[in-house]
N, CA, C and O atoms as a GROMACS GRO file, in nm:
protein
  600
    1MET      N    1   0.079  -0.100   0.006
    1MET     CA    2  -0.013   0.007  -0.012
    1MET      C    3   0.066   0.101   0.002
    1MET      O    4   0.166   0.078   0.070
    2LYS      N    5   0.046   0.250  -0.064
    2LYS     CA    6   0.128   0.339  -0.086
    2LYS      C    7   0.119   0.429   0.043
    2LYS      O    8   0.012   0.439   0.103
    3GLN      N    9   0.243   0.501   0.088
    3GLN     CA   10   0.238   0.570   0.194
    3GLN      C   11   0.154   0.696   0.184
    3GLN      O   12   0.170   0.769   0.086
    4VAL      N   13   0.082   0.722   0.260
    4VAL     CA   14   0.017   0.871   0.277
    4VAL      C   15   0.081   0.966   0.342
    4VAL      O   16   0.105   0.952   0.462
    5THR      N   17   0.116   1.064   0.281
    5THR     CA   18   0.186   1.187   0.317
    5THR      C   19   0.131   1.307   0.344
    5THR      O   20   0.199   1.394   0.398
    6ASP      N   21  -0.009   1.330   0.308
    6ASP     CA   22  -0.093   1.399   0.323
    6ASP      C   23  -0.086   1.454   0.499
    6ASP      O   24  -0.098   1.568   0.543
    7LEU      N   25  -0.067   1.343   0.563
    7LEU     CA   26  -0.082   1.391   0.719
    7LEU      C   27   0.046   1.401   0.771
    7LEU      O   28   0.051   1.428   0.891
    8ASP      N   29   0.154   1.387   0.709
    8ASP     CA   30   0.277   1.398   0.759
    8ASP      C   31   0.341   1.513   0.841
    8ASP      O   32   0.428   1.508   0.929
    9GLY      N   33   0.264   1.632   0.780
    9GLY     CA   34   0.292   1.765   0.813
    9GLY      C   35   0.228   1.829   0.951
    9GLY      O   36   0.261   1.931   1.011
   10LEU      N   37   0.116   1.724   0.979
   10LEU     CA   38   0.040   1.787   1.085
   10LEU      C   39   0.101   1.698   1.226
   10LEU      O   40   0.137   1.582   1.240
   11LEU      N   41   0.092   1.806   1.312
   11LEU     CA   42   0.167   1.773   1.458
   11LEU      C   43   0.065   1.661   1.534
   11LEU      O   44   0.112   1.562   1.591
   12GLY      N   45  -0.079   1.689   1.526
   12GLY     CA   46  -0.164   1.604   1.596
   12GLY      C   47  -0.145   1.442   1.525
   12GLY      O   48  -0.146   1.332   1.580
   13TYR      N   49  -0.130   1.472   1.408
   13TYR     CA   50  -0.083   1.265   1.356
   13TYR      C   51   0.042   1.220   1.415
   13TYR      O   52   0.066   1.119   1.480
   14GLN      N   53   0.108   1.306   1.382
   14GLN     CA   54   0.261   1.263   1.434
   14GLN      C   55   0.274   1.224   1.592
   14GLN      O   56   0.353   1.139   1.633
   15LEU      N   57   0.200   1.285   1.659
   15LEU     CA   58   0.200   1.289   1.791
   15LEU      C   59   0.119   1.172   1.850
   15LEU      O   60   0.154   1.113   1.952
   16GLN      N   61  -0.015   1.135   1.762
   16GLN     CA   62  -0.070   1.004   1.765
   16GLN      C   63  -0.031   0.900   1.720
   16GLN      O   64  -0.073   0.798   1.774
   17ARG      N   65   0.071   0.887   1.597
   17ARG     CA   66   0.138   0.791   1.550
   17ARG      C   67   0.242   0.727   1.682
   17ARG      O   68   0.242   0.614   1.731
   18SER      N   69   0.305   0.819   1.706
   18SER     CA   70   0.433   0.813   1.832
   18SER      C   71   0.328   0.776   1.967
   18SER      O   72   0.355   0.663   2.009
   19HIS      N   73   0.241   0.828   2.027
   19HIS     CA   74   0.142   0.802   2.125
   19HIS      C   75   0.103   0.646   2.091
   19HIS      O   76   0.098   0.573   2.190
   20MET      N   77   0.078   0.592   1.977
   20MET     CA   78   0.057   0.444   1.976
   20MET      C   79   0.133   0.351   1.980
   20MET      O   80   0.095   0.242   2.021
   21LEU      N   81   0.253   0.374   1.939
   21LEU     CA   82   0.396   0.312   1.938
   21LEU      C   83   0.422   0.322   2.093
   21LEU      O   84   0.441   0.213   2.149
   22VAL      N   85   0.426   0.410   2.155
   22VAL     CA   86   0.479   0.437   2.313
   22VAL      C   87   0.379   0.347   2.400
   22VAL      O   88   0.412   0.289   2.503
   23VAL      N   89   0.275   0.344   2.352
   23VAL     CA   90   0.192   0.281   2.447
   23VAL      C   91   0.162   0.126   2.402
   23VAL      O   92   0.133   0.039   2.484
   24ASP      N   93   0.170   0.108   2.282
   24ASP     CA   94   0.174  -0.044   2.270
   24ASP      C   95   0.290  -0.087   2.311
   24ASP      O   96   0.260  -0.189   2.373
   25ASP      N   97   0.432  -0.071   2.319
   25ASP     CA   98   0.531  -0.083   2.387
   25ASP      C   99   0.524  -0.093   2.522
   25ASP      O  100   0.573  -0.192   2.576
   26ALA      N  101   0.471  -0.007   2.589
   26ALA     CA  102   0.421   0.001   2.738
   26ALA      C  103   0.336  -0.094   2.790
   26ALA      O  104   0.347  -0.144   2.902
   27ARG      N  105   0.229  -0.125   2.686
   27ARG     CA  106   0.154  -0.238   2.743
   27ARG      C  107   0.224  -0.381   2.757
   27ARG      O  108   0.208  -0.456   2.854
   28GLU      N  109   0.304  -0.407   2.646
   28GLU     CA  110   0.373  -0.521   2.618
   28GLU      C  111   0.469  -0.555   2.734
   28GLU      O  112   0.481  -0.669   2.778
   29ALA      N  113   0.550  -0.423   2.793
   29ALA     CA  114   0.621  -0.423   2.904
   29ALA      C  115   0.557  -0.466   3.036
   29ALA      O  116   0.610  -0.543   3.116
   30LEU      N  117   0.437  -0.408   3.050
   30LEU     CA  118   0.363  -0.429   3.166
   30LEU      C  119   0.261  -0.563   3.184
   30LEU      O  120   0.203  -0.601   3.286
   31LYS      N  121   0.261  -0.616   3.060
   31LYS     CA  122   0.185  -0.744   3.033
   31LYS      C  123   0.221  -0.872   3.139
   31LYS      O  124   0.139  -0.949   3.190
   32ILE      N  125   0.332  -0.871   3.154
   32ILE     CA  126   0.380  -0.972   3.251
   32ILE      C  127   0.332  -0.965   3.406
   32ILE      O  128   0.330  -1.069   3.473
   33HIS      N  129   0.284  -0.810   3.477
   33HIS     CA  130   0.234  -0.752   3.570
   33HIS      C  131   0.077  -0.803   3.569
   33HIS      O  132   0.023  -0.830   3.677
   34ASP      N  133   0.017  -0.812   3.465
   34ASP     CA  134  -0.137  -0.792   3.413
   34ASP      C  135  -0.202  -0.683   3.445
   34ASP      O  136  -0.309  -0.681   3.506
   35ILE      N  137  -0.135  -0.580   3.402
   35ILE     CA  138  -0.175  -0.430   3.416
   35ILE      C  139  -0.144  -0.360   3.278
   35ILE      O  140  -0.055  -0.402   3.204
   36THR      N  141  -0.218  -0.257   3.248
   36THR     CA  142  -0.203  -0.172   3.158
   36THR      C  143  -0.135  -0.035   3.197
   36THR      O  144  -0.106  -0.017   3.316
   37PRO      N  145  -0.110   0.052   3.114
   37PRO     CA  146  -0.054   0.192   3.150
   37PRO      C  147  -0.189   0.242   3.243
   37PRO      O  148  -0.173   0.267   3.362
   38ALA      N  149  -0.292   0.252   3.192
   38ALA     CA  150  -0.396   0.333   3.208
   38ALA      C  151  -0.446   0.282   3.369
   38ALA      O  152  -0.493   0.367   3.444
   39LYS      N  153  -0.436   0.169   3.405
   39LYS     CA  154  -0.460   0.084   3.506
   39LYS      C  155  -0.331   0.127   3.640
   39LYS      O  156  -0.352   0.165   3.756
   40LEU      N  157  -0.233   0.110   3.589
   40LEU     CA  158  -0.107   0.177   3.662
   40LEU      C  159  -0.133   0.305   3.697
   40LEU      O  160  -0.116   0.327   3.817
   41THR      N  161  -0.168   0.396   3.632
   41THR     CA  162  -0.200   0.543   3.638
   41THR      C  163  -0.296   0.553   3.764
   41THR      O  164  -0.284   0.642   3.848
   42ALA      N  165  -0.382   0.466   3.769
   42ALA     CA  166  -0.483   0.496   3.868
   42ALA      C  167  -0.427   0.424   3.982
   42ALA      O  168  -0.482   0.440   4.090
   43LEU      N  169  -0.324   0.348   3.974
   43LEU     CA  170  -0.292   0.267   4.114
   43LEU      C  171  -0.227   0.372   4.170
   43LEU      O  172  -0.247   0.406   4.287
   44LEU      N  173  -0.133   0.439   4.078
   44LEU     CA  174  -0.040   0.554   4.137
   44LEU      C  175  -0.135   0.678   4.212
   44LEU      O  176  -0.116   0.739   4.317
   45LEU      N  177  -0.236   0.689   4.121
   45LEU     CA  178  -0.303   0.817   4.199
   45LEU      C  179  -0.353   0.782   4.325
   45LEU      O  180  -0.379   0.865   4.412
   46ILE      N  181  -0.373   0.623   4.339
   46ILE     CA  182  -0.445   0.594   4.475
   46ILE      C  183  -0.313   0.576   4.554
   46ILE      O  184  -0.349   0.594   4.670
   47ARG      N  185  -0.223   0.559   4.556
   47ARG     CA  186  -0.092   0.567   4.615
   47ARG      C  187  -0.065   0.699   4.672
   47ARG      O  188  -0.032   0.731   4.787
   48ALA      N  189  -0.090   0.781   4.548
   48ALA     CA  190  -0.054   0.955   4.573
   48ALA      C  191  -0.190   1.015   4.703
   48ALA      O  192  -0.156   1.095   4.790
   49SER      N  193  -0.289   0.979   4.698
   49SER     CA  194  -0.386   1.004   4.747
   49SER      C  195  -0.455   0.887   4.829
   49SER      O  196  -0.566   0.859   4.782
   50PRO      N  197  -0.417   0.813   4.942
   50PRO     CA  198  -0.464   0.718   5.011
   50PRO      C  199  -0.601   0.762   5.091
   50PRO      O  200  -0.607   0.846   5.181
   51GLY      N  201  -0.703   0.689   5.041
   51GLY     CA  202  -0.827   0.748   5.086
   51GLY      C  203  -0.917   0.805   5.030
   51GLY      O  204  -1.028   0.834   5.075
   52CYS      N  205  -0.860   0.829   4.904
   52CYS     CA  206  -0.969   0.880   4.780
   52CYS      C  207  -1.080   0.793   4.792
   52CYS      O  208  -1.078   0.690   4.859
   53ASP      N  209  -1.188   0.840   4.719
   53ASP     CA  210  -1.283   0.763   4.661
   53ASP      C  211  -1.296   0.773   4.512
   53ASP      O  212  -1.244   0.853   4.434
   54GLN      N  213  -1.394   0.652   4.487
   54GLN     CA  214  -1.392   0.609   4.323
   54GLN      C  215  -1.408   0.774   4.203
   54GLN      O  216  -1.349   0.802   4.099
   55THR      N  217  -1.523   0.855   4.291
   55THR     CA  218  -1.536   0.972   4.227
   55THR      C  219  -1.430   1.034   4.203
   55THR      O  220  -1.393   1.051   4.087
   56ALA      N  221  -1.359   1.080   4.308
   56ALA     CA  222  -1.232   1.150   4.288
   56ALA      C  223  -1.126   1.087   4.201
   56ALA      O  224  -1.046   1.153   4.133
   57LEU      N  225  -1.130   0.953   4.207
   57LEU     CA  226  -1.014   0.904   4.109
   57LEU      C  227  -1.075   0.890   3.957
   57LEU      O  228  -0.992   0.884   3.866
   58GLY      N  229  -1.188   0.885   3.931
   58GLY     CA  230  -1.279   0.911   3.791
   58GLY      C  231  -1.233   1.041   3.760
   58GLY      O  232  -1.162   1.048   3.660
   59ARG      N  233  -1.259   1.158   3.827
   59ARG     CA  234  -1.212   1.305   3.806
   59ARG      C  235  -1.032   1.304   3.763
   59ARG      O  236  -0.974   1.354   3.666
   60ALA      N  237  -0.997   1.250   3.844
   60ALA     CA  238  -0.849   1.266   3.811
   60ALA      C  239  -0.806   1.204   3.683
   60ALA      O  240  -0.719   1.253   3.612
   61LEU      N  241  -0.880   1.077   3.651
   61LEU     CA  242  -0.855   1.007   3.535
   61LEU      C  243  -0.915   1.080   3.431
   61LEU      O  244  -0.856   1.070   3.323
   62ASP      N  245  -1.017   1.151   3.435
   62ASP     CA  246  -1.129   1.188   3.349
   62ASP      C  247  -1.201   1.096   3.258
   62ASP      O  248  -1.209   1.094   3.135
   63THR      N  249  -1.260   1.006   3.366
   63THR     CA  250  -1.353   0.892   3.327
   63THR      C  251  -1.462   0.902   3.392
   63THR      O  252  -1.460   0.965   3.498
   64ASN      N  253  -1.580   0.845   3.348
   64ASN     CA  254  -1.695   0.838   3.409
   64ASN      C  255  -1.738   0.766   3.527
   64ASN      O  256  -1.687   0.654   3.512
   65ARG      N  257  -1.783   0.765   3.603
   65ARG     CA  258  -1.841   0.684   3.729
   65ARG      C  259  -1.828   0.543   3.724
   65ARG      O  260  -1.771   0.474   3.809
   66SER      N  261  -1.894   0.497   3.604
   66SER     CA  262  -1.912   0.350   3.550
   66SER      C  263  -1.738   0.281   3.536
   66SER      O  264  -1.694   0.184   3.598
   67SER      N  265  -1.682   0.348   3.455
   67SER     CA  266  -1.582   0.319   3.424
   67SER      C  267  -1.445   0.356   3.552
   67SER      O  268  -1.337   0.297   3.542
   68ALA      N  269  -1.463   0.432   3.635
   68ALA     CA  270  -1.380   0.419   3.768
   68ALA      C  271  -1.434   0.304   3.830
   68ALA      O  272  -1.352   0.228   3.882
   69MET      N  273  -1.539   0.278   3.837
   69MET     CA  274  -1.586   0.162   3.945
   69MET      C  275  -1.537   0.035   3.896
   69MET      O  276  -1.487  -0.043   3.978
   70LYS      N  277  -1.543   0.003   3.776
   70LYS     CA  278  -1.478  -0.139   3.668
   70LYS      C  279  -1.293  -0.118   3.697
   70LYS      O  280  -1.209  -0.202   3.726
   71LEU      N  281  -1.285  -0.018   3.682
   71LEU     CA  282  -1.112   0.040   3.703
   71LEU      C  283  -1.081  -0.034   3.872
   71LEU      O  284  -1.005  -0.129   3.887
   72VAL      N  285  -1.126   0.005   3.941
   72VAL     CA  286  -1.117  -0.004   4.074
   72VAL      C  287  -1.143  -0.154   4.118
   72VAL      O  288  -1.082  -0.204   4.212
   73ASN      N  289  -1.242  -0.223   4.040
   73ASN     CA  290  -1.287  -0.352   4.080
   73ASN      C  291  -1.166  -0.431   4.009
   73ASN      O  292  -1.132  -0.537   4.062
   74PHE      N  293  -1.111  -0.398   3.918
   74PHE     CA  294  -1.011  -0.470   3.877
   74PHE      C  295  -0.915  -0.498   3.965
   74PHE      O  296  -0.881  -0.613   3.996
   75LEU      N  297  -0.843  -0.339   4.035
   75LEU     CA  298  -0.709  -0.343   4.108
   75LEU      C  299  -0.762  -0.418   4.239
   75LEU      O  300  -0.680  -0.483   4.305
   76VAL      N  301  -0.898  -0.411   4.280
   76VAL     CA  302  -0.936  -0.515   4.417
   76VAL      C  303  -0.901  -0.628   4.382
   76VAL      O  304  -0.810  -0.685   4.442
   77GLU      N  305  -0.983  -0.704   4.244
   77GLU     CA  306  -0.957  -0.841   4.256
   77GLU      C  307  -0.774  -0.855   4.180
   77GLU      O  308  -0.739  -0.969   4.150
   78ARG      N  309  -0.726  -0.801   4.169
   78ARG     CA  310  -0.581  -0.791   4.139
   78ARG      C  311  -0.491  -0.846   4.291
   78ARG      O  312  -0.391  -0.916   4.311
   79GLY      N  313  -0.582  -0.775   4.374
   79GLY     CA  314  -0.476  -0.780   4.528
   79GLY      C  315  -0.402  -0.682   4.527
   79GLY      O  316  -0.296  -0.700   4.586
   80LEU      N  317  -0.428  -0.526   4.456
   80LEU     CA  318  -0.372  -0.426   4.484
   80LEU      C  319  -0.415  -0.338   4.569
   80LEU      O  320  -0.342  -0.276   4.646
   81VAL      N  321  -0.576  -0.321   4.559
   81VAL     CA  322  -0.630  -0.259   4.634
   81VAL      C  323  -0.751  -0.279   4.712
   81VAL      O  324  -0.838  -0.354   4.670
   82GLU      N  325  -0.763  -0.220   4.820
   82GLU     CA  326  -0.885  -0.239   4.884
   82GLU      C  327  -0.996  -0.138   4.932
   82GLU      O  328  -0.960  -0.029   4.976
   83ARG      N  329  -1.119  -0.166   4.926
   83ARG     CA  330  -1.200  -0.074   4.966
   83ARG      C  331  -1.212  -0.065   5.147
   83ARG      O  332  -1.194  -0.168   5.211
   84ARG      N  333  -1.240   0.050   5.208
   84ARG     CA  334  -1.224   0.066   5.318
   84ARG      C  335  -1.381   0.181   5.350
   84ARG      O  336  -1.418   0.260   5.264
   85PRO      N  337  -1.434   0.170   5.449
   85PRO     CA  338  -1.520   0.254   5.479
   85PRO      C  339  -1.488   0.394   5.449
   85PRO      O  340  -1.373   0.423   5.483
   86GLY      N  341  -1.565   0.505   5.387
   86GLY     CA  342  -1.525   0.626   5.347
   86GLY      C  343  -1.573   0.720   5.435
   86GLY      O  344  -1.612   0.696   5.550
   87ARG      N  345  -1.569   0.867   5.360
   87ARG     CA  346  -1.619   0.955   5.437
   87ARG      C  347  -1.820   0.967   5.458
   87ARG      O  348  -1.874   1.071   5.494
   88ASP      N  349  -1.881   0.861   5.430
   88ASP     CA  350  -2.030   0.849   5.417
   88ASP      C  351  -2.076   0.707   5.410
   88ASP      O  352  -1.993   0.617   5.394
   89LEU      N  353  -2.172   0.689   5.418
   89LEU     CA  354  -2.214   0.535   5.386
   89LEU      C  355  -2.228   0.498   5.240
   89LEU      O  356  -2.247   0.381   5.207
   90ARG      N  357  -2.219   0.596   5.152
   90ARG     CA  358  -2.221   0.571   5.012
   90ARG      C  359  -2.089   0.604   4.938
   90ARG      O  360  -2.087   0.626   4.817
   91THR      N  361  -1.964   0.607   5.028
   91THR     CA  362  -1.853   0.621   4.950
   91THR      C  363  -1.758   0.484   5.038
   91THR      O  364  -1.782   0.426   5.144
   92ASN      N  365  -1.666   0.472   4.958
   92ASN     CA  366  -1.536   0.411   4.984
   92ASN      C  367  -1.426   0.434   4.975
   92ASN      O  368  -1.402   0.464   4.858
   93ALA      N  369  -1.313   0.440   5.054
   93ALA     CA  370  -1.177   0.500   5.052
   93ALA      C  371  -1.097   0.411   5.007
   93ALA      O  372  -1.079   0.302   5.062
   94LEU      N  373  -1.048   0.446   4.912
   94LEU     CA  374  -0.956   0.356   4.860
   94LEU      C  375  -0.787   0.321   4.904
   94LEU      O  376  -0.716   0.421   4.913
   95HIS      N  377  -0.750   0.244   4.919
   95HIS     CA  378  -0.593   0.188   4.986
   95HIS      C  379  -0.530   0.092   4.919
   95HIS      O  380  -0.588  -0.008   4.876
   96LEU      N  381  -0.396   0.118   4.904
   96LEU     CA  382  -0.312   0.001   4.849
   96LEU      C  383  -0.292  -0.106   4.966
   96LEU      O  384  -0.272  -0.068   5.081
   97LEU      N  385  -0.298  -0.250   4.932
   97LEU     CA  386  -0.303  -0.315   5.019
   97LEU      C  387  -0.127  -0.353   5.044
   97LEU      O  388  -0.039  -0.341   4.959
   98PRO      N  389  -0.113  -0.394   5.167
   98PRO     CA  390   0.035  -0.437   5.202
   98PRO      C  391   0.096  -0.527   5.105
   98PRO      O  392   0.045  -0.621   5.045
   99GLY      N  393   0.238  -0.471   5.099
   99GLY     CA  394   0.331  -0.522   4.998
   99GLY      C  395   0.308  -0.471   4.852
   99GLY      O  396   0.374  -0.533   4.769
  100VAL      N  397   0.248  -0.396   4.813
  100VAL     CA  398   0.161  -0.343   4.693
  100VAL      C  399   0.297  -0.233   4.620
  100VAL      O  400   0.317  -0.200   4.503
  101GLU      N  401   0.363  -0.204   4.732
  101GLU     CA  402   0.470  -0.059   4.679
  101GLU      C  403   0.573  -0.156   4.605
  101GLU      O  404   0.607  -0.118   4.493
  102ASP      N  405   0.623  -0.265   4.647
  102ASP     CA  406   0.711  -0.333   4.580
  102ASP      C  407   0.684  -0.366   4.474
  102ASP      O  408   0.774  -0.359   4.391
  103ARG      N  409   0.559  -0.413   4.433
  103ARG     CA  410   0.492  -0.470   4.278
  103ARG      C  411   0.504  -0.349   4.200
  103ARG      O  412   0.532  -0.360   4.081
  104ILE      N  413   0.482  -0.210   4.264
  104ILE     CA  414   0.426  -0.117   4.189
  104ILE      C  415   0.598  -0.045   4.150
  104ILE      O  416   0.606   0.036   4.058
  105GLN      N  417   0.714  -0.081   4.222
  105GLN     CA  418   0.842  -0.057   4.187
  105GLN      C  419   0.867  -0.120   4.073
  105GLN      O  420   0.921  -0.060   3.980
  106GLU      N  421   0.830  -0.255   4.062
  106GLU     CA  422   0.853  -0.353   3.958
  106GLU      C  423   0.800  -0.268   3.797
  106GLU      O  424   0.863  -0.235   3.696
  107MET      N  425   0.690  -0.259   3.830
  107MET     CA  426   0.565  -0.202   3.723
  107MET      C  427   0.652  -0.082   3.665
  107MET      O  428   0.661  -0.062   3.544
  108LEU      N  429   0.717   0.000   3.765
  108LEU     CA  430   0.777   0.107   3.721
  108LEU      C  431   0.905   0.083   3.630
  108LEU      O  432   0.947   0.140   3.529
  109ARG      N  433   0.954  -0.038   3.717
  109ARG     CA  434   1.089  -0.043   3.627
  109ARG      C  435   1.069  -0.099   3.499
  109ARG      O  436   1.160  -0.090   3.416
  110ALA      N  437   0.975  -0.150   3.474
  110ALA     CA  438   0.948  -0.200   3.360
  110ALA      C  439   0.889  -0.091   3.273
  110ALA      O  440   0.940  -0.089   3.162
  111LEU      N  441   0.815  -0.020   3.289
  111LEU     CA  442   0.768   0.072   3.233
  111LEU      C  443   0.888   0.176   3.180
  111LEU      O  444   0.902   0.216   3.065
  112GLY      N  445   0.962   0.205   3.287
  112GLY     CA  446   1.084   0.267   3.267
  112GLY      C  447   1.185   0.189   3.163
  112GLY      O  448   1.257   0.264   3.096
  113GLU      N  449   1.194   0.098   3.149
  113GLU     CA  450   1.276   0.021   3.072
  113GLU      C  451   1.220   0.046   2.904
  113GLU      O  452   1.287   0.083   2.808
  114SER      N  453   1.074   0.011   2.909
  114SER     CA  454   1.013   0.088   2.754
  114SER      C  455   1.022   0.232   2.723
  114SER      O  456   1.043   0.278   2.611
  115ASP      N  457   0.999   0.316   2.858
  115ASP     CA  458   1.042   0.449   2.810
  115ASP      C  459   1.185   0.476   2.733
  115ASP      O  460   1.197   0.562   2.646
  116ALA      N  461   1.303   0.381   2.781
  116ALA     CA  462   1.420   0.423   2.753
  116ALA      C  463   1.446   0.324   2.591
  116ALA      O  464   1.536   0.354   2.512
  117ARG      N  465   1.356   0.219   2.569
  117ARG     CA  466   1.388   0.156   2.451
  117ARG      C  467   1.296   0.238   2.364
  117ARG      O  468   1.342   0.255   2.251
  118MET      N  469   1.188   0.291   2.382
  118MET     CA  470   1.126   0.396   2.278
  118MET      C  471   1.185   0.531   2.246
  118MET      O  472   1.158   0.588   2.140
  119SER      N  473   1.269   0.585   2.341
  119SER     CA  474   1.332   0.672   2.302
  119SER      C  475   1.495   0.676   2.283
  119SER      O  476   1.550   0.780   2.317
  120GLU      N  477   1.550   0.602   2.247
  120GLU     CA  478   1.668   0.519   2.246
  120GLU      C  479   1.743   0.619   2.147
  120GLU      O  480   1.864   0.635   2.160
  121ARG      N  481   1.673   0.684   2.050
  121ARG     CA  482   1.743   0.755   1.934
  121ARG      C  483   1.737   0.871   1.968
  121ARG      O  484   1.780   0.953   1.886
  122LEU      N  485   1.678   0.926   2.108
  122LEU     CA  486   1.731   1.047   2.120
  122LEU      C  487   1.842   1.071   2.220
  122LEU      O  488   1.856   0.987   2.308
  123ASN      N  489   1.934   1.192   2.215
  123ASN     CA  490   2.028   1.212   2.304
  123ASN      C  491   1.968   1.272   2.414
  123ASN      O  492   1.853   1.314   2.408
  124PRO      N  493   2.054   1.281   2.538
  124PRO     CA  494   2.002   1.342   2.647
  124PRO      C  495   1.945   1.451   2.632
  124PRO      O  496   1.835   1.462   2.686
  125GLU      N  497   2.006   1.584   2.543
  125GLU     CA  498   1.965   1.707   2.517
  125GLU      C  499   1.813   1.678   2.418
  125GLU      O  500   1.704   1.723   2.452
  126GLU      N  501   1.827   1.629   2.344
  126GLU     CA  502   1.706   1.620   2.257
  126GLU      C  503   1.575   1.534   2.354
  126GLU      O  504   1.457   1.563   2.335
  127ARG      N  505   1.609   1.444   2.442
  127ARG     CA  506   1.510   1.417   2.528
  127ARG      C  507   1.457   1.517   2.601
  127ARG      O  508   1.334   1.526   2.599
  128THR      N  509   1.534   1.614   2.682
  128THR     CA  510   1.477   1.727   2.718
  128THR      C  511   1.426   1.828   2.642
  128THR      O  512   1.330   1.888   2.691
  129GLN      N  513   1.471   1.866   2.521
  129GLN     CA  514   1.410   1.914   2.460
  129GLN      C  515   1.241   1.895   2.402
  129GLN      O  516   1.150   1.975   2.377
  130LEU      N  517   1.257   1.746   2.396
  130LEU     CA  518   1.116   1.676   2.356
  130LEU      C  519   0.998   1.730   2.462
  130LEU      O  520   0.895   1.795   2.441
  131PHE      N  521   1.060   1.673   2.592
  131PHE     CA  522   0.976   1.686   2.738
  131PHE      C  523   0.940   1.834   2.754
  131PHE      O  524   0.823   1.852   2.786
  132ASN      N  525   1.030   1.968   2.735
  132ASN     CA  526   1.012   2.078   2.741
  132ASN      C  527   0.905   2.125   2.628
  132ASN      O  528   0.824   2.215   2.647
  133LEU      N  529   0.914   2.056   2.520
  133LEU     CA  530   0.806   2.128   2.386
  133LEU      C  531   0.679   2.059   2.421
  133LEU      O  532   0.577   2.127   2.411
  134LEU      N  533   0.666   1.923   2.464
  134LEU     CA  534   0.564   1.889   2.467
  134LEU      C  535   0.452   1.950   2.591
  134LEU      O  536   0.330   1.959   2.593
  135ARG      N  537   0.558   1.984   2.687
  135ARG     CA  538   0.464   2.064   2.799
  135ARG      C  539   0.422   2.203   2.717
  135ARG      O  540   0.311   2.238   2.758
  136LYS      N  541   0.457   2.267   2.645
  136LYS     CA  542   0.434   2.392   2.598
  136LYS      C  543   0.301   2.354   2.493
  136LYS      O  544   0.252   2.450   2.433
  137LEU      N  545   0.243   2.226   2.470
  137LEU     CA  546   0.139   2.211   2.383
  137LEU      C  547   0.046   2.216   2.499
  137LEU      O  548   0.080   2.201   2.616
  138GLY      N  549  -0.119   2.245   2.439
  138GLY     CA  550  -0.186   2.282   2.528
  138GLY      C  551  -0.287   2.399   2.463
  138GLY      O  552  -0.257   2.450   2.356
  139PRO      N  553  -0.384   2.429   2.520
  139PRO     CA  554  -0.467   2.523   2.462
  139PRO      C  555  -0.430   2.666   2.508
  139PRO      O  556  -0.385   2.694   2.619
  140ALA      N  557  -0.457   2.760   2.402
  140ALA     CA  558  -0.383   2.890   2.406
  140ALA      C  559  -0.430   2.956   2.528
  140ALA      O  560  -0.544   2.927   2.561
  141LYS      N  561  -0.364   3.040   2.604
  141LYS     CA  562  -0.421   3.123   2.688
  141LYS      C  563  -0.574   3.184   2.704
  141LYS      O  564  -0.625   3.251   2.614
  142GLY      N  565  -0.625   3.161   2.797
  142GLY     CA  566  -0.739   3.224   2.783
  142GLY      C  567  -0.889   3.119   2.726
  142GLY      O  568  -1.009   3.146   2.721
  143ARG      N  569  -0.810   2.993   2.688
  143ARG     CA  570  -0.882   2.914   2.626
  143ARG      C  571  -0.912   2.756   2.682
  143ARG      O  572  -0.821   2.680   2.647
  144ARG      N  573  -1.005   2.700   2.749
  144ARG     CA  574  -1.022   2.587   2.811
  144ARG      C  575  -0.996   2.466   2.691
  144ARG      O  576  -1.037   2.486   2.577
  145SER      N  577  -0.931   2.352   2.722
  145SER     CA  578  -0.912   2.247   2.649
  145SER      C  579  -1.015   2.198   2.585
  145SER      O  580  -0.992   2.161   2.470
  146LYS      N  581  -1.141   2.185   2.632
  146LYS     CA  582  -1.255   2.118   2.586
  146LYS      C  583  -1.350   2.242   2.497
  146LYS      O  584  -1.466   2.221   2.460
  147GLU      N  585  -1.302   2.325   2.483
  147GLU     CA  586  -1.408   2.430   2.414
  147GLU      C  587  -1.346   2.425   2.274
  147GLU      O  588  -1.228   2.428   2.239
  148PRO      N  589  -1.486   2.414   2.186
  148PRO     CA  590  -1.418   2.426   2.032
  148PRO      C  591  -1.342   2.566   1.982
  148PRO      O  592  -1.359   2.683   2.018
  149ALA      N  593  -1.278   2.523   1.910
  149ALA     CA  594  -1.226   2.663   1.856
  149ALA      C  595  -1.331   2.745   1.757
  149ALA      O  596  -1.404   2.700   1.668
  150LYS      N  597  -1.313   2.880   1.802
  150LYS     CA  598  -1.408   2.975   1.748
  150LYS      C  599  -1.362   3.039   1.608
  150LYS      O  600  -1.434   3.122   1.552
   0.00000   0.00000   0.00000
């Protein structure tokens, strides 16, 4: 099949292609731990905010309540997180189970190896420059990211 070049000059297209490659490699690296990058992110958010509830986790992940519940169910079933009584009868406080920190460190090592593999063609200065440039992307000042352009 012929290569399509119409999109090559579009930043969004290049970012999406790169994102797909990086996420695929990260998924493969984390497969041995039976977790995805998104689920690891949720686990790290719970670690950073012990006692948070599913609603707060969903907001932090920009996902709906049902998806947050499925995500927490997965983490509970894998013996990573437990639900404890929350601030009222309707909520559960989320906490890491004992020994999970060691597992998180193993997951982060695997993810770090994937990250190094995916960026091995960049020298240290280029890697720093890429991080700086990516941090500059986002909505223009005064515009919210979810608002359509006018």
